[in-house]
C-alpha cells in the first residue's frame, strides 16, 4: 500500500492533494479537538488560493475568540501559500452539541476582511446553525450548496 | 369437466353448487339465480358472470346474466376483485420480536431503582407520541429533526448507526454518512422533543456493537444513499447479521483497533497488518477479565421484568 513515511505524514486526515507532497517524517496523531493555533485545516470553497497545491498545508495562526479555541462560525487567520488570509470555520472534528453535525475534517472557508467569501461555491455540507450568523456571513451562506 | 351437458342436469348441477337445490321450483330459481350468481345487480362492468348455456326453451331469459359466455363448466367464474391488502408500514410491527431497547436496562449502580422506574415511565410517555422503532448498530436510519435554522423548519439525515450509548432519557445514537466526499456524523438523542420521525430504512446487525472504526475504513463502507428506499423486513424471525469485513485505510488509525480491548470482528486485519503486528497487539490482552466476578452483571431477569412492564404500559 502507501509507503510508510507517506502514510505517517498523512495521519489519516482527509487533506487535499497539497499535503500529499509533504514528506516529513514526524509522527502525527489525529486528535479530535477544536481549531486552535497551528491546526492544519482544509479549505472547502473553490477559490484559487485554497485549491492550488503548495508544499505546506494551510495552518491557523490566530483565532479571533476570547479563548484560543475556534468552533463553527468563528473567524481565524490562516497562513496559506506564504500569505495571511482570514477564514471562517464551517466544521470541525471535535464532537460538539447533540444534534449538531461533526465532520471528519476541519473545514474552513476563505473570507475577506469585510466577510465576503473569496470563492464562489462550497460543495461540502455546512451545518445549519451557521444560519444564525445571517447578518455577518450571509454571502457565505448564499454560496453554500447543501446544509446538514 | 366436459361441456356437453344436458340442460336439465347442468342446471341442477349449477343449482347444487349455488346451494339452491329446490325440488321442482325451477322457474323460481331462474329469477333468484341472477342475484345469487352475481354479487350485485346490475353486474359490474368487465366481470365474468356465471352464465349458463340454457339449452332449453324454459330457461331462456333476456337478462344478460343468463346468456352464454364461454365455458362455464367449472365453479362460478365470478371472482370478486381482490381487495388491496393495506400493509401499514408505519405501525411497530417489529414489536412481534421480543426486543427491549438497550437504554431501558439500568446500569448497575447504587441508585434507587425508583429513579429508573420513573424514568422508564417518562420514556414510555414519549414513545407513545413518537414511534421509536427497533434498530441495531449497523442499521440504516433516516431521522427528521426540527431545526429552526433549516429551510422548512425540519432537517432529514440518513446514515448508518455506528453507536448507541447512554441509558434512560439521555440515550443517544450516532448516524454516519458521507455527503459530497465529506464524512458527517450526527449524535441524536432518542427522546429529544426535536426529533419528529425516525424510520429504519434497513434493519440489520453487524459483527460488532460499535462501528467507530468506520471512520478509518474506506469511505465506501460509510456511504449511504440519502434517497434510499426502505428495505422491507419481516416483523418476526431473526434479524439478519451482516458479516461484512471492512477494508481499512492505511495506518495510523484514530484508535488501535487491532487491540483486544476493542474486540472487533468486522475488520479485515490481514490486509492492513502483518501477523507479527497482530501478535504484538495481543500483548495488551487482559484474559483475566472474562473471569472477573465483580464485573458480572446478569441482566436476564431484569430484562424480562422490564419487557413486561414496558409492554403493559405501551398497551394502555
mmCIF file of C-alpha atoms in Angstrom, chain B residues 26-223:
data_model
loop_
_atom_site.group_PDB
_atom_site.id
_atom_site.type_symbol
_atom_site.label_atom_id
_atom_site.label_comp_id
_atom_site.label_asym_id
_atom_site.label_seq_id
_atom_site.Cartn_x
_atom_site.Cartn_y
_atom_site.Cartn_z
ATOM 1 C CA UNK B 26 -87.015 -24.334 -11.401
ATOM 2 C CA UNK B 27 -88.581 -21.151 -12.680
ATOM 3 C CA UNK B 28 -88.334 -19.511 -9.307
ATOM 4 C CA UNK B 29 -84.705 -20.377 -9.172
ATOM 5 C CA UNK B 30 -84.352 -18.768 -12.556
ATOM 6 C CA UNK B 31 -85.217 -15.424 -11.131
ATOM 7 C CA UNK B 32 -83.230 -15.930 -7.988
ATOM 8 C CA UNK B 33 -80.205 -17.202 -9.870
ATOM 9 C CA UNK B 34 -79.120 -13.844 -11.278
ATOM 10 C CA UNK B 35 -78.857 -12.258 -7.867
ATOM 11 C CA UNK B 36 -77.247 -15.307 -6.372
ATOM 12 C CA UNK B 37 -74.639 -15.669 -9.021
ATOM 13 C CA UNK B 38 -73.806 -12.010 -9.389
ATOM 14 C CA UNK B 39 -72.506 -10.018 -6.450
ATOM 15 C CA UNK B 40 -74.971 -7.236 -7.052
ATOM 16 C CA UNK B 41 -77.349 -6.142 -9.698
ATOM 17 C CA UNK B 42 -76.618 -4.685 -12.235
ATOM 18 C CA UNK B 43 -73.418 -6.679 -12.609
ATOM 19 C CA UNK B 44 -70.216 -4.628 -12.596
ATOM 20 C CA UNK B 45 -68.717 -3.964 -15.985
ATOM 21 C CA UNK B 46 -65.993 -6.315 -17.015
ATOM 22 C CA UNK B 47 -66.732 -9.108 -14.586
ATOM 23 C CA UNK B 48 -67.421 -12.508 -15.963
ATOM 24 C CA UNK B 49 -70.824 -13.752 -14.974
ATOM 25 C CA UNK B 50 -71.575 -17.352 -14.256
ATOM 26 C CA UNK B 51 -73.782 -17.680 -17.250
ATOM 27 C CA UNK B 52 -75.103 -20.999 -18.282
ATOM 28 C CA UNK B 53 -75.760 -22.298 -21.662
ATOM 29 C CA UNK B 54 -79.519 -22.511 -21.488
ATOM 30 C CA UNK B 55 -80.351 -25.097 -23.988
ATOM 31 C CA UNK B 56 -83.929 -25.461 -23.029
ATOM 32 C CA UNK B 57 -86.609 -23.024 -24.022
ATOM 33 C CA UNK B 58 -87.818 -22.816 -20.485
ATOM 34 C CA UNK B 59 -84.717 -21.135 -19.282
ATOM 35 C CA UNK B 60 -84.440 -18.562 -21.980
ATOM 36 C CA UNK B 61 -84.345 -15.167 -20.475
ATOM 37 C CA UNK B 62 -83.461 -11.765 -21.762
ATOM 38 C CA UNK B 63 -81.377 -10.893 -18.757
ATOM 39 C CA UNK B 64 -77.701 -10.721 -19.740
ATOM 40 C CA UNK B 65 -76.722 -12.749 -16.750
ATOM 41 C CA UNK B 66 -78.125 -15.927 -18.168
ATOM 42 C CA UNK B 67 -76.634 -15.599 -21.607
ATOM 43 C CA UNK B 68 -73.911 -17.965 -22.727
ATOM 44 C CA UNK B 69 -70.392 -16.810 -22.232
ATOM 45 C CA UNK B 70 -67.859 -19.460 -22.942
ATOM 46 C CA UNK B 71 -67.097 -22.444 -20.781
ATOM 47 C CA UNK B 72 -68.863 -22.401 -17.511
ATOM 48 C CA UNK B 73 -68.490 -26.000 -16.608
ATOM 49 C CA UNK B 74 -66.467 -25.308 -13.508
ATOM 50 C CA UNK B 75 -67.321 -23.387 -10.383
ATOM 51 C CA UNK B 76 -68.864 -19.920 -10.875
ATOM 52 C CA UNK B 77 -66.346 -17.808 -12.717
ATOM 53 C CA UNK B 78 -67.274 -14.724 -10.785
ATOM 54 C CA UNK B 79 -64.183 -13.762 -8.852
ATOM 55 C CA UNK B 80 -64.689 -10.624 -6.812
ATOM 56 C CA UNK B 81 -62.000 -8.008 -7.419
ATOM 57 C CA UNK B 82 -59.197 -8.620 -4.973
ATOM 58 C CA UNK B 83 -59.207 -6.136 -2.164
ATOM 59 C CA UNK B 84 -55.902 -4.269 -1.908
ATOM 60 C CA UNK B 85 -54.016 -5.531 1.110
ATOM 61 C CA UNK B 86 -53.092 -2.405 3.014
ATOM 62 C CA UNK B 87 -49.910 -3.040 4.913
ATOM 63 C CA UNK B 88 -49.437 -0.202 7.359
ATOM 64 C CA UNK B 89 -45.694 0.048 7.456
ATOM 65 C CA UNK B 90 -45.790 2.856 9.989
ATOM 66 C CA UNK B 91 -47.021 0.571 12.735
ATOM 67 C CA UNK B 92 -44.470 -1.001 15.016
ATOM 68 C CA UNK B 93 -44.701 -4.411 13.503
ATOM 69 C CA UNK B 94 -41.281 -5.087 14.910
ATOM 70 C CA UNK B 95 -42.821 -5.490 18.324
ATOM 71 C CA UNK B 96 -43.557 -9.067 17.347
ATOM 72 C CA UNK B 97 -39.921 -9.738 18.090
ATOM 73 C CA UNK B 98 -39.150 -9.591 21.780
ATOM 74 C CA UNK B 99 -36.883 -6.588 21.668
ATOM 75 C CA UNK B 100 -36.018 -4.309 24.532
ATOM 76 C CA UNK B 101 -34.196 -1.125 23.609
ATOM 77 C CA UNK B 102 -30.848 -1.126 25.432
ATOM 78 C CA UNK B 103 -31.459 2.219 27.146
ATOM 79 C CA UNK B 104 -34.181 0.669 29.294
ATOM 80 C CA UNK B 105 -31.765 -1.609 31.100
ATOM 81 C CA UNK B 106 -30.444 0.357 34.085
ATOM 82 C CA UNK B 107 -26.722 0.258 34.782
ATOM 83 C CA UNK B 108 -25.512 -1.474 37.903
ATOM 84 C CA UNK B 109 -25.302 1.405 40.316
ATOM 85 C CA UNK B 110 -26.187 2.220 43.875
ATOM 86 C CA UNK B 111 -29.025 4.470 42.758
ATOM 87 C CA UNK B 112 -32.538 3.749 43.990
ATOM 88 C CA UNK B 113 -34.462 1.714 41.395
ATOM 89 C CA UNK B 114 -37.320 4.192 41.855
ATOM 90 C CA UNK B 115 -35.375 6.685 39.795
ATOM 91 C CA UNK B 116 -35.139 4.203 36.929
ATOM 92 C CA UNK B 117 -38.796 3.270 37.089
ATOM 93 C CA UNK B 118 -39.886 6.907 36.980
ATOM 94 C CA UNK B 119 -37.526 7.473 34.059
ATOM 95 C CA UNK B 120 -38.985 4.468 32.285
ATOM 96 C CA UNK B 121 -42.477 5.924 32.687
ATOM 97 C CA UNK B 122 -41.300 9.113 31.028
ATOM 98 C CA UNK B 123 -39.614 7.176 28.252
ATOM 99 C CA UNK B 124 -42.830 5.262 27.588
ATOM 100 C CA UNK B 125 -44.812 8.508 27.554
ATOM 101 C CA UNK B 126 -42.517 9.830 24.873
ATOM 102 C CA UNK B 127 -42.706 6.567 22.927
ATOM 103 C CA UNK B 128 -46.472 6.809 22.816
ATOM 104 C CA UNK B 129 -46.139 10.080 20.975
ATOM 105 C CA UNK B 130 -43.173 9.289 18.755
ATOM 106 C CA UNK B 131 -42.684 5.824 17.360
ATOM 107 C CA UNK B 132 -39.103 4.777 18.092
ATOM 108 C CA UNK B 133 -38.591 1.628 16.056
ATOM 109 C CA UNK B 134 -36.345 -1.273 16.799
ATOM 110 C CA UNK B 135 -32.887 -0.820 15.357
ATOM 111 C CA UNK B 136 -29.368 -2.015 15.994
ATOM 112 C CA UNK B 137 -25.873 -0.742 15.406
ATOM 113 C CA UNK B 138 -25.317 -1.201 11.687
ATOM 114 C CA UNK B 139 -28.868 -0.435 10.598
ATOM 115 C CA UNK B 140 -29.535 2.406 8.218
ATOM 116 C CA UNK B 141 -31.853 5.063 9.630
ATOM 117 C CA UNK B 142 -33.414 8.299 8.445
ATOM 118 C CA UNK B 143 -34.124 10.929 11.085
ATOM 119 C CA UNK B 144 -36.263 14.025 10.595
ATOM 120 C CA UNK B 145 -35.404 16.653 13.153
ATOM 121 C CA UNK B 146 -36.947 20.051 13.877
ATOM 122 C CA UNK B 147 -34.431 22.747 13.062
ATOM 123 C CA UNK B 148 -35.264 26.440 13.376
ATOM 124 C CA UNK B 149 -32.355 27.331 11.118
ATOM 125 C CA UNK B 150 -33.111 24.923 8.313
ATOM 126 C CA UNK B 151 -35.410 25.652 5.397
ATOM 127 C CA UNK B 152 -38.857 24.203 6.051
ATOM 128 C CA UNK B 153 -38.040 24.029 9.758
ATOM 129 C CA UNK B 154 -37.082 20.327 9.545
ATOM 130 C CA UNK B 155 -33.960 18.548 8.511
ATOM 131 C CA UNK B 156 -33.635 14.974 7.225
ATOM 132 C CA UNK B 157 -30.466 12.977 7.708
ATOM 133 C CA UNK B 158 -29.839 9.427 6.548
ATOM 134 C CA UNK B 159 -26.978 7.396 7.886
ATOM 135 C CA UNK B 160 -25.708 4.150 9.301
ATOM 136 C CA UNK B 161 -25.921 3.793 13.059
ATOM 137 C CA UNK B 162 -22.424 3.366 14.427
ATOM 138 C CA UNK B 163 -23.031 3.609 18.151
ATOM 139 C CA UNK B 164 -25.833 3.527 20.685
ATOM 140 C CA UNK B 165 -24.982 5.000 24.033
ATOM 141 C CA UNK B 166 -26.468 6.376 27.177
ATOM 142 C CA UNK B 167 -29.186 4.993 29.418
ATOM 143 C CA UNK B 168 -32.615 6.286 30.214
ATOM 144 C CA UNK B 169 -33.851 9.525 28.690
ATOM 145 C CA UNK B 170 -30.378 10.596 27.622
ATOM 146 C CA UNK B 171 -29.922 7.678 25.271
ATOM 147 C CA UNK B 172 -28.168 8.644 22.054
ATOM 148 C CA UNK B 173 -27.270 7.102 18.749
ATOM 149 C CA UNK B 174 -24.752 8.288 16.206
ATOM 150 C CA UNK B 175 -25.501 8.220 12.489
ATOM 151 C CA UNK B 176 -22.716 8.444 9.979
ATOM 152 C CA UNK B 177 -22.835 9.221 6.277
ATOM 153 C CA UNK B 178 -20.559 10.567 3.620
ATOM 154 C CA UNK B 179 -22.012 13.505 1.678
ATOM 155 C CA UNK B 180 -20.067 15.087 -1.206
ATOM 156 C CA UNK B 181 -16.897 13.253 -0.069
ATOM 157 C CA UNK B 182 -17.217 14.706 3.406
ATOM 158 C CA UNK B 183 -17.858 12.360 6.307
ATOM 159 C CA UNK B 184 -20.563 13.676 8.632
ATOM 160 C CA UNK B 185 -21.676 12.195 11.924
ATOM 161 C CA UNK B 186 -24.620 13.373 13.987
ATOM 162 C CA UNK B 187 -25.284 12.221 17.527
ATOM 163 C CA UNK B 188 -29.041 12.226 18.120
ATOM 164 C CA UNK B 189 -30.826 11.942 21.420
ATOM 165 C CA UNK B 190 -33.575 9.324 21.104
ATOM 166 C CA UNK B 191 -36.003 11.090 23.428
ATOM 167 C CA UNK B 192 -35.352 14.629 22.349
ATOM 168 C CA UNK B 193 -38.524 16.581 21.503
ATOM 169 C CA UNK B 194 -36.765 17.927 18.422
ATOM 170 C CA UNK B 195 -36.930 14.573 16.712
ATOM 171 C CA UNK B 196 -40.034 14.335 14.561
ATOM 172 C CA UNK B 197 -39.604 10.963 12.911
ATOM 173 C CA UNK B 198 -37.223 8.025 12.976
ATOM 174 C CA UNK B 199 -37.511 5.477 10.211
ATOM 175 C CA UNK B 200 -35.497 2.375 9.717
ATOM 176 C CA UNK B 201 -34.535 2.033 6.071
ATOM 177 C CA UNK B 202 -32.619 -1.196 6.531
ATOM 178 C CA UNK B 203 -32.695 -3.276 9.671
ATOM 179 C CA UNK B 204 -29.620 -5.360 10.203
ATOM 180 C CA UNK B 205 -26.946 -6.112 12.735
ATOM 181 C CA UNK B 206 -23.212 -6.194 12.312
ATOM 182 C CA UNK B 207 -20.492 -8.270 13.888
ATOM 183 C CA UNK B 208 -19.691 -5.532 16.423
ATOM 184 C CA UNK B 209 -21.600 -3.314 18.829
ATOM 185 C CA UNK B 210 -19.601 -0.252 17.969
ATOM 186 C CA UNK B 211 -18.717 0.699 14.436
ATOM 187 C CA UNK B 212 -16.452 3.635 15.252
ATOM 188 C CA UNK B 213 -13.774 2.010 13.096
ATOM 189 C CA UNK B 214 -15.759 3.086 10.049
ATOM 190 C CA UNK B 215 -14.031 6.448 10.459
ATOM 191 C CA UNK B 216 -10.762 4.763 9.487
ATOM 192 C CA UNK B 217 -12.280 2.459 6.898
ATOM 193 C CA UNK B 218 -12.562 3.153 3.214
ATOM 194 C CA UNK B 219 -15.347 5.660 2.501
ATOM 195 C CA UNK B 220 -17.445 3.176 0.537
ATOM 196 C CA UNK B 221 -18.418 1.424 3.787
ATOM 197 C CA UNK B 222 -19.911 4.553 5.339
ATOM 198 C CA UNK B 223 -21.714 5.913 2.290
#
